[in-house]
PDB file of N, CA and C in Angstrom:
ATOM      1  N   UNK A 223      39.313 -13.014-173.297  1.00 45.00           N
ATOM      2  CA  UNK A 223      38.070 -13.710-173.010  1.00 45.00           C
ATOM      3  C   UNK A 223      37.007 -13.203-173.977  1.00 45.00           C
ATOM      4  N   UNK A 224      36.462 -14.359-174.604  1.00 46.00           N
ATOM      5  CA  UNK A 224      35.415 -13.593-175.687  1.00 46.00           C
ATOM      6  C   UNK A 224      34.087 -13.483-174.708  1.00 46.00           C
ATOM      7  N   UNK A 225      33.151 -12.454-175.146  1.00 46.00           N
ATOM      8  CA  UNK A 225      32.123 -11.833-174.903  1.00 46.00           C
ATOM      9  C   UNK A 225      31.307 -13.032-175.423  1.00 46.00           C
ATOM     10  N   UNK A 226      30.115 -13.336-174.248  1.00 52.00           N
ATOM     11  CA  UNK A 226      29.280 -14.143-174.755  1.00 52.00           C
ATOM     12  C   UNK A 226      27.906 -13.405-174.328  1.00 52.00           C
ATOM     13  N   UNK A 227      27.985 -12.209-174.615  1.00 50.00           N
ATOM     14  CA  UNK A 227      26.970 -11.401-174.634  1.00 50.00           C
ATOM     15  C   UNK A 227      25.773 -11.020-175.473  1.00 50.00           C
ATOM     16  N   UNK A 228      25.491 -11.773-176.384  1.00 53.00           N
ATOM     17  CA  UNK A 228      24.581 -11.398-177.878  1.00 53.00           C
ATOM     18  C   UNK A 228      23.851 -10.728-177.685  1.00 53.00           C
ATOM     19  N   UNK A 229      23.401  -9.976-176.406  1.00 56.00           N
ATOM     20  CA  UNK A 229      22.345  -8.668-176.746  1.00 56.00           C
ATOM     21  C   UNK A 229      22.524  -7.733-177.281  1.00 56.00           C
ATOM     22  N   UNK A 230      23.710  -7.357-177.412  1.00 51.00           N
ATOM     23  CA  UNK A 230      24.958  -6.096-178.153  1.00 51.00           C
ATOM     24  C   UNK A 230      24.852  -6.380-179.426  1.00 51.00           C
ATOM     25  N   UNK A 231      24.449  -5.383-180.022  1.00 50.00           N
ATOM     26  CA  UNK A 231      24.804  -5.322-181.717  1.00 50.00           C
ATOM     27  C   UNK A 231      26.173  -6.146-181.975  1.00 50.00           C
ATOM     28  N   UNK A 232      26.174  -6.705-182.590  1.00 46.00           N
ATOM     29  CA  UNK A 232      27.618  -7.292-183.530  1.00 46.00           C
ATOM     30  C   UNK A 232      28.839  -6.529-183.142  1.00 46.00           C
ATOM     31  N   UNK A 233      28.611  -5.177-183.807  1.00 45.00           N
ATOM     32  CA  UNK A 233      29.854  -4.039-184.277  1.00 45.00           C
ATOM     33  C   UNK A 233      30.407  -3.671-182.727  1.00 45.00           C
ATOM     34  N   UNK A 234      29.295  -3.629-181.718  1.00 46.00           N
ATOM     35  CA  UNK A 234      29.486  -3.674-180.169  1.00 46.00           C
ATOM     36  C   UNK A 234      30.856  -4.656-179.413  1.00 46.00           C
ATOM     37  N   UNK A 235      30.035  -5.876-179.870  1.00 50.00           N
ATOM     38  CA  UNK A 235      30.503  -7.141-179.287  1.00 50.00           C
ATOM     39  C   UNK A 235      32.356  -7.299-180.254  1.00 50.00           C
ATOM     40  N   UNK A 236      32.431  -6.575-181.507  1.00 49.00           N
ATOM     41  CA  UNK A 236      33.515  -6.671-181.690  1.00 49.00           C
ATOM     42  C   UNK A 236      34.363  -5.613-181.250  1.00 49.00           C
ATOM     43  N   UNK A 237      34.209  -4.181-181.158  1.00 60.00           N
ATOM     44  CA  UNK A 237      35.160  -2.763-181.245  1.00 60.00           C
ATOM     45  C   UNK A 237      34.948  -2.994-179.958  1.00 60.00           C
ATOM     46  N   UNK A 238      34.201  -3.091-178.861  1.00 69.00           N
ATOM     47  CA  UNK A 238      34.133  -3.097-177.350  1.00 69.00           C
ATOM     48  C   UNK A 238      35.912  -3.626-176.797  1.00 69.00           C
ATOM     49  N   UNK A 239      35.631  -4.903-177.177  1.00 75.00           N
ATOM     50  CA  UNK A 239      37.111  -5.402-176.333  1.00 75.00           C
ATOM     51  C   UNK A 239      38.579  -4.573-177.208  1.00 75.00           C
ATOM     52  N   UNK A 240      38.414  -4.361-178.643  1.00 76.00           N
ATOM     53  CA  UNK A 240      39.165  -3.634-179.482  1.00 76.00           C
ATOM     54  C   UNK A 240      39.604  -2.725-178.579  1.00 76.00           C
ATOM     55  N   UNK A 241      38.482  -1.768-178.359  1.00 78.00           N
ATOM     56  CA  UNK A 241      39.049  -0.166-177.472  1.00 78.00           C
ATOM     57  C   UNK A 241      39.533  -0.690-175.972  1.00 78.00           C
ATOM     58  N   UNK A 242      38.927  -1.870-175.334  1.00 78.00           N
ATOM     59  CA  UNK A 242      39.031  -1.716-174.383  1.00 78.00           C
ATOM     60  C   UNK A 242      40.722  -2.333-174.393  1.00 78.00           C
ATOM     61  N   UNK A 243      40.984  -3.154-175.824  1.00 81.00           N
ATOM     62  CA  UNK A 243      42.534  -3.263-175.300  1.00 81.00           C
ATOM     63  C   UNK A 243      43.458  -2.041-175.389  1.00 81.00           C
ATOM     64  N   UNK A 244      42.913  -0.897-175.727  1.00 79.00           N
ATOM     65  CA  UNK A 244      43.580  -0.208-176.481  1.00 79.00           C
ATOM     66  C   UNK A 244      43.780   1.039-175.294  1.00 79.00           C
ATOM     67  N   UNK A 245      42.456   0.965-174.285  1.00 82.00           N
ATOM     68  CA  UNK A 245      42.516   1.831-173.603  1.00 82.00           C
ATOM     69  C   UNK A 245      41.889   1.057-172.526  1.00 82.00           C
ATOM     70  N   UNK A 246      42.444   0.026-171.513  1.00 84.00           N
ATOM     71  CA  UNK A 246      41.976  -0.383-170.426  1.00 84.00           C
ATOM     72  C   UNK A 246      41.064   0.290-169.555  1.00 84.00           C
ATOM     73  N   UNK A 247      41.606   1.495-169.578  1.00 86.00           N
ATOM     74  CA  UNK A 247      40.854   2.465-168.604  1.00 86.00           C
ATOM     75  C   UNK A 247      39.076   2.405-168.796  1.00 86.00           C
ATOM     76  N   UNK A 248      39.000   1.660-169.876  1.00 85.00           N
ATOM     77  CA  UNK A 248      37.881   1.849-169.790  1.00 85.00           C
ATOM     78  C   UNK A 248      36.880   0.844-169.544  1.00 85.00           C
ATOM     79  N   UNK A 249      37.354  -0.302-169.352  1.00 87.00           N
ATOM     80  CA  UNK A 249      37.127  -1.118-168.283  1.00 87.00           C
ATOM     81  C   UNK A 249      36.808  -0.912-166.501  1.00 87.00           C
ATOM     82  N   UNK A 250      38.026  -0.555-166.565  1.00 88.00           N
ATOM     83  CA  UNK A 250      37.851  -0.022-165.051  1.00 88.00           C
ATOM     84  C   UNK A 250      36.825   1.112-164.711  1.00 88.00           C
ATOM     85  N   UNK A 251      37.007   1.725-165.865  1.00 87.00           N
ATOM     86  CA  UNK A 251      35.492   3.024-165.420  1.00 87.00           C
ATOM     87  C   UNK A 251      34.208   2.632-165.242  1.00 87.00           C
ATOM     88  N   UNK A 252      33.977   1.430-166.012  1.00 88.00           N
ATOM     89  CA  UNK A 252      32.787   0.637-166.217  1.00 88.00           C
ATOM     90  C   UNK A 252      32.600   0.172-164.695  1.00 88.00           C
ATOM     91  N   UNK A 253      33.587  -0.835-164.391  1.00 90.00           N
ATOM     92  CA  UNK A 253      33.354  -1.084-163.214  1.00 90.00           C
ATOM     93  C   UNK A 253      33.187  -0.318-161.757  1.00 90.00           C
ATOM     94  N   UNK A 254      34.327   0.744-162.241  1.00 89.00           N
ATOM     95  CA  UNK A 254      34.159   1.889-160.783  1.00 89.00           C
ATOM     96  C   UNK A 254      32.408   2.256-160.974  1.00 89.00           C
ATOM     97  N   UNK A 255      31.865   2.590-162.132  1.00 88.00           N
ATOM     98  CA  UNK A 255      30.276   3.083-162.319  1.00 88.00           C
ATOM     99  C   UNK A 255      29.464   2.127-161.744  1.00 88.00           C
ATOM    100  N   UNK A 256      29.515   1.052-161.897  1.00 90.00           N
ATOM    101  CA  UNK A 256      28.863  -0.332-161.629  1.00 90.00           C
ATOM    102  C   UNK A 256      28.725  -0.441-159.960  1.00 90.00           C
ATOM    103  N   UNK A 257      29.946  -0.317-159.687  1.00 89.00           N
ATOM    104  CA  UNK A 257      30.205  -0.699-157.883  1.00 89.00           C
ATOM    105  C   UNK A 257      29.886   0.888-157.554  1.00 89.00           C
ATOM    106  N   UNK A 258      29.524   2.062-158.209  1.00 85.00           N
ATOM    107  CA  UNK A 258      28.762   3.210-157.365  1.00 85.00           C
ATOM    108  C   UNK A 258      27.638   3.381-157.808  1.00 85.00           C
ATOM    109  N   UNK A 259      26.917   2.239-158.646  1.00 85.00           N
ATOM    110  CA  UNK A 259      25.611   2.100-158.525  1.00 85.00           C
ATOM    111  C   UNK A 259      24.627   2.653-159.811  1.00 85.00           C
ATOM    112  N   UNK A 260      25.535   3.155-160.523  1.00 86.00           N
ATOM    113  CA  UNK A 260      25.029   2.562-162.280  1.00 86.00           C
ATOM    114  C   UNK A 260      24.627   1.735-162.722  1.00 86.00           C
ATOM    115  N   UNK A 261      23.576   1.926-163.427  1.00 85.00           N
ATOM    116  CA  UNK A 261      22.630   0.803-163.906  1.00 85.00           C
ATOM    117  C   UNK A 261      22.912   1.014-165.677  1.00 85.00           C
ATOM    118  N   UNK A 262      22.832   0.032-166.550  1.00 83.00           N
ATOM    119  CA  UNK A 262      22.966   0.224-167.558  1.00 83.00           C
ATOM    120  C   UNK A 262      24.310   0.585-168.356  1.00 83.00           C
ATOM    121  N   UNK A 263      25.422   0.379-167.244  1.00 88.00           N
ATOM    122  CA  UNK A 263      26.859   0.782-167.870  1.00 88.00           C
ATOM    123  C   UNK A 263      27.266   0.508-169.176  1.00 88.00           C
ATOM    124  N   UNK A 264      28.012   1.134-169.741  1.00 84.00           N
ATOM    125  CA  UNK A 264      28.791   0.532-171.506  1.00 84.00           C
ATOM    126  C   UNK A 264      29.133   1.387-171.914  1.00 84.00           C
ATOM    127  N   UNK A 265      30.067   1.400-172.833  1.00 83.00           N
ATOM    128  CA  UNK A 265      30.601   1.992-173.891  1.00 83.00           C
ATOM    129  C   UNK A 265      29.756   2.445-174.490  1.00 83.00           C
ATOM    130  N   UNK A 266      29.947   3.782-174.981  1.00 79.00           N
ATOM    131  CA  UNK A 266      28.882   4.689-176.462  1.00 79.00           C
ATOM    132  C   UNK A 266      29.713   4.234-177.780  1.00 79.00           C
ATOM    133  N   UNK A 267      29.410   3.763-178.649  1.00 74.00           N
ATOM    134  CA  UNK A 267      29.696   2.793-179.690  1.00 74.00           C
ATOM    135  C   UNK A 267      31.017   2.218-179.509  1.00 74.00           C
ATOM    136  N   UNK A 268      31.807   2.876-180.433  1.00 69.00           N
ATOM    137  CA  UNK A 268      33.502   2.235-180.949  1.00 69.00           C
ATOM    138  C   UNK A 268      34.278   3.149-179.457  1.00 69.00           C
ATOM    139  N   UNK A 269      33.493   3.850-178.288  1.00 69.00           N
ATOM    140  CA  UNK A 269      34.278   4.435-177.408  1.00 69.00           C
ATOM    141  C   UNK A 269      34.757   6.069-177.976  1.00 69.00           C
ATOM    142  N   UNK A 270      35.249   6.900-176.935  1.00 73.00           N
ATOM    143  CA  UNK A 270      35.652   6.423-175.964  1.00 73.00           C
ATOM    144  C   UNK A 270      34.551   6.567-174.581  1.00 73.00           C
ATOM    145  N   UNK A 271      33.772   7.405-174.986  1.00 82.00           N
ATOM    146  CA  UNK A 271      32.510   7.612-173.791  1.00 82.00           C
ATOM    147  C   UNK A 271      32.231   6.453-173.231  1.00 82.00           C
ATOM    148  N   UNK A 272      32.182   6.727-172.453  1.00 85.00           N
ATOM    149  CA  UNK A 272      31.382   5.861-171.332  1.00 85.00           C
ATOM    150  C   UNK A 272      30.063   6.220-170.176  1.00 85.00           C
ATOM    151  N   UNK A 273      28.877   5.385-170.267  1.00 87.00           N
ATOM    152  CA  UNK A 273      27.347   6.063-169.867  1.00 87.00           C
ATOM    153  C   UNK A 273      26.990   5.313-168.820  1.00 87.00           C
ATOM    154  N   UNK A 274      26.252   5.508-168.138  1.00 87.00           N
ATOM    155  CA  UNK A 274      25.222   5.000-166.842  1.00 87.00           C
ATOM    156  C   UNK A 274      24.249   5.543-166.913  1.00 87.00           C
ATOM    157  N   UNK A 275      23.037   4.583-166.460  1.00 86.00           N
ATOM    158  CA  UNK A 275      21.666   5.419-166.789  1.00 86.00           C
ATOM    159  C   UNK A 275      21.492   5.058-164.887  1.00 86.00           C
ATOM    160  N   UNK A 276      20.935   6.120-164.622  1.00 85.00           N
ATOM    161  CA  UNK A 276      20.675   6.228-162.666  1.00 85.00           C
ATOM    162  C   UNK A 276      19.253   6.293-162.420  1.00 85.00           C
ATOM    163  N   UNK A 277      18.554   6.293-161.331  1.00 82.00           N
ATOM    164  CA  UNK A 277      17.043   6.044-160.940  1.00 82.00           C
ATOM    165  C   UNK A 277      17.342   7.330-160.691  1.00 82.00           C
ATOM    166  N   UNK A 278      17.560   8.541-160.414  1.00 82.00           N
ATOM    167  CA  UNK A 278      17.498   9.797-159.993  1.00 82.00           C
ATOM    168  C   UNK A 278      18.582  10.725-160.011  1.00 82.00           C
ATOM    169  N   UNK A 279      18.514  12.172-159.818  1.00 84.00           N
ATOM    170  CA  UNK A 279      19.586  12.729-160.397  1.00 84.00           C
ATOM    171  C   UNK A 279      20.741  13.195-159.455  1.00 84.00           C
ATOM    172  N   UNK A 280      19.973  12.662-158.266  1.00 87.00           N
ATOM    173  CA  UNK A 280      21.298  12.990-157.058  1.00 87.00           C
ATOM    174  C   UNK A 280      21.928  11.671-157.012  1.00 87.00           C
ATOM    175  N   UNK A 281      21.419  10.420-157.148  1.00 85.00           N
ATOM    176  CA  UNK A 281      22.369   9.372-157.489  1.00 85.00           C
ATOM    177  C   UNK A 281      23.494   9.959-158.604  1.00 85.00           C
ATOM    178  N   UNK A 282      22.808  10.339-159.394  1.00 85.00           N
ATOM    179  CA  UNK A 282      23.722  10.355-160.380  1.00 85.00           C
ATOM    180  C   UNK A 282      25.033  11.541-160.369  1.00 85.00           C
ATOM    181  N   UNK A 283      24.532  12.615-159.451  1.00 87.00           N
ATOM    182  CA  UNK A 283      25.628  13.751-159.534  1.00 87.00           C
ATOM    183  C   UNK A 283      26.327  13.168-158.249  1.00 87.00           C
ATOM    184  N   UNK A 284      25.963  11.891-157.035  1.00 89.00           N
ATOM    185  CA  UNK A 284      26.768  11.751-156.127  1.00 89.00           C
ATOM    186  C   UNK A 284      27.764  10.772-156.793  1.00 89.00           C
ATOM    187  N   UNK A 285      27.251   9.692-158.015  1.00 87.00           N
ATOM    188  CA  UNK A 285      28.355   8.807-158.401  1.00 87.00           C
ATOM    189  C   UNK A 285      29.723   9.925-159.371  1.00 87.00           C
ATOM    190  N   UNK A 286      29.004  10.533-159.904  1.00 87.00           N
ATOM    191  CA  UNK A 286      29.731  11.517-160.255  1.00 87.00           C
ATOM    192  C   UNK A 286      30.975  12.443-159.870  1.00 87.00           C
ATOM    193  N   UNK A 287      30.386  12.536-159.274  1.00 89.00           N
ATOM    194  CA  UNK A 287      31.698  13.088-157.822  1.00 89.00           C
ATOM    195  C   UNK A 287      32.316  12.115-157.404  1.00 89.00           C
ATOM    196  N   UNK A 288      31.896  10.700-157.050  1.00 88.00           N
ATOM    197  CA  UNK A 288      33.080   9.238-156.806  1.00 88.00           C
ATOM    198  C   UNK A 288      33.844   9.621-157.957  1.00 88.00           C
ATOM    199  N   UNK A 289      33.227   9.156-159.254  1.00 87.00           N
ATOM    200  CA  UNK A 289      34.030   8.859-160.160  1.00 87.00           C
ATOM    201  C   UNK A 289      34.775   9.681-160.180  1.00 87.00           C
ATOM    202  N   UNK A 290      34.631  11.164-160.528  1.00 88.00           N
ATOM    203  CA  UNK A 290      35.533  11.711-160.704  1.00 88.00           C
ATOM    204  C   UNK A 290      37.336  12.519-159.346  1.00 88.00           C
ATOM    205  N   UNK A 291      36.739  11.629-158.609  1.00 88.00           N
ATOM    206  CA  UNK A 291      38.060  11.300-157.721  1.00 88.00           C
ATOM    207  C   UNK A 291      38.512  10.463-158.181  1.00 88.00           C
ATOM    208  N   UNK A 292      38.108   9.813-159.238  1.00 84.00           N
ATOM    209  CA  UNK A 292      39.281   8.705-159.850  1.00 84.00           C
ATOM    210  C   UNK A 292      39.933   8.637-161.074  1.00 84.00           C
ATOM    211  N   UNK A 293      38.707   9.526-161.928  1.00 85.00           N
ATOM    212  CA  UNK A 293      39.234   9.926-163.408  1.00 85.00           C
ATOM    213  C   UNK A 293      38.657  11.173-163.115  1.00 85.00           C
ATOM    214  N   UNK A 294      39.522  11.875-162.707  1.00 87.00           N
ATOM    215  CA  UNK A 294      39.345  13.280-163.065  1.00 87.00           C
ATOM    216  C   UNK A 294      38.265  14.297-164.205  1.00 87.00           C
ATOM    217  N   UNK A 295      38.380  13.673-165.394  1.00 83.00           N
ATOM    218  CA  UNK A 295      37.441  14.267-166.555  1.00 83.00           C
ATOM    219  C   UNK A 295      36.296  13.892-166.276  1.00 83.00           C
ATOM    220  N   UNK A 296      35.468  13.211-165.315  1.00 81.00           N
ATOM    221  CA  UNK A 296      34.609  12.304-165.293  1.00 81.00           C
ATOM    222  C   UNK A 296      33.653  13.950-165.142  1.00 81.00           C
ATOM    223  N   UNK A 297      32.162  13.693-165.926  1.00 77.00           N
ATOM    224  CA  UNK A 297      31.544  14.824-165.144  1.00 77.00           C
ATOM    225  C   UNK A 297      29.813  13.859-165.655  1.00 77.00           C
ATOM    226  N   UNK A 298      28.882  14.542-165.167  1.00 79.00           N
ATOM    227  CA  UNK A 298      27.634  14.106-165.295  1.00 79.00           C
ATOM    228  C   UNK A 298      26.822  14.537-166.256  1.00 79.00           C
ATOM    229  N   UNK A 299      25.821  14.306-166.840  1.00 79.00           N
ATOM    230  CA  UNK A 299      24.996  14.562-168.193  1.00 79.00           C
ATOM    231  C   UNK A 299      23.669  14.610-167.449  1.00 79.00           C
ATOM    232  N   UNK A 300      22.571  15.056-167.143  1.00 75.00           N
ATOM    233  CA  UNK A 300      21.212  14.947-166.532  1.00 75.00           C
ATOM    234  C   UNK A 300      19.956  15.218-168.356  1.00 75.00           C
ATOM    235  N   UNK A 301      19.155  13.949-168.399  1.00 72.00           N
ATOM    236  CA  UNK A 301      18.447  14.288-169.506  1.00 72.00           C
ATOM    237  C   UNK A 301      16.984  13.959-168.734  1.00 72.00           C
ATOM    238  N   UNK A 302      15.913  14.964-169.003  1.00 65.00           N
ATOM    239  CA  UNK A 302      14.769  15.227-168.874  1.00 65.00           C
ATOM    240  C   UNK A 302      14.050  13.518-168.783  1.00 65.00           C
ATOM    241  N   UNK A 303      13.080  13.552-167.603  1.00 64.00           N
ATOM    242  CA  UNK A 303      11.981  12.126-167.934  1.00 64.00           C
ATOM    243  C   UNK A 303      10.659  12.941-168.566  1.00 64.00           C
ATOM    244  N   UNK A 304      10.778  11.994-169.924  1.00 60.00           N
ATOM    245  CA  UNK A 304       9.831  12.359-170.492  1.00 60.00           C
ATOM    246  C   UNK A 304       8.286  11.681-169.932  1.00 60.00           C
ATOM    247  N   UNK A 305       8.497  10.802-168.981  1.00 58.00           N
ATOM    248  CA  UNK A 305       7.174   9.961-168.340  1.00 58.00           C
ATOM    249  C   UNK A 305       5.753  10.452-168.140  1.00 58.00           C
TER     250      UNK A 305
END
């Protein structure tokens, strides 16, 4: 299914489905993040990272802990509001 997404850089909209055939899993991580309440999900460029940006940081260390009952390596990143 092609991406009819054009907000994504080009190089996005092409290596995205690339990795994701290459490594499904990362599809599904997207979505497990999504359905525990990640905002902003995607791929970090050509992969393999995968990011969520959260309204707060206990959202984010509780999705964290979901996820990682499911992919194990999964762990959390917390960056400063500069506001």
């Amino acid at each position: 299914k092609e991406s009819t997404n054009t907000s994504r850089p080009v190089s996005l909209r092409i290596s995205s489905p690339l990795t994701v055939a290459l490594c499904p899993e990362i599809a599904e991580i997207e979505r497990q993040m999504r359905s525990f309440g990640g905002e902003g999900v995607m791929m970090s460029g050509s992969g393999p990272t995968v990011f969520g940006v959260y309204q707060n940081e206990a959202a984010c260390r509780e999705d964290a802990q979901k996820l990682r009952s499911v992919f194990p390596s999964s762990y959390a990143i917390l960056t400063t509001n500069y506001l």
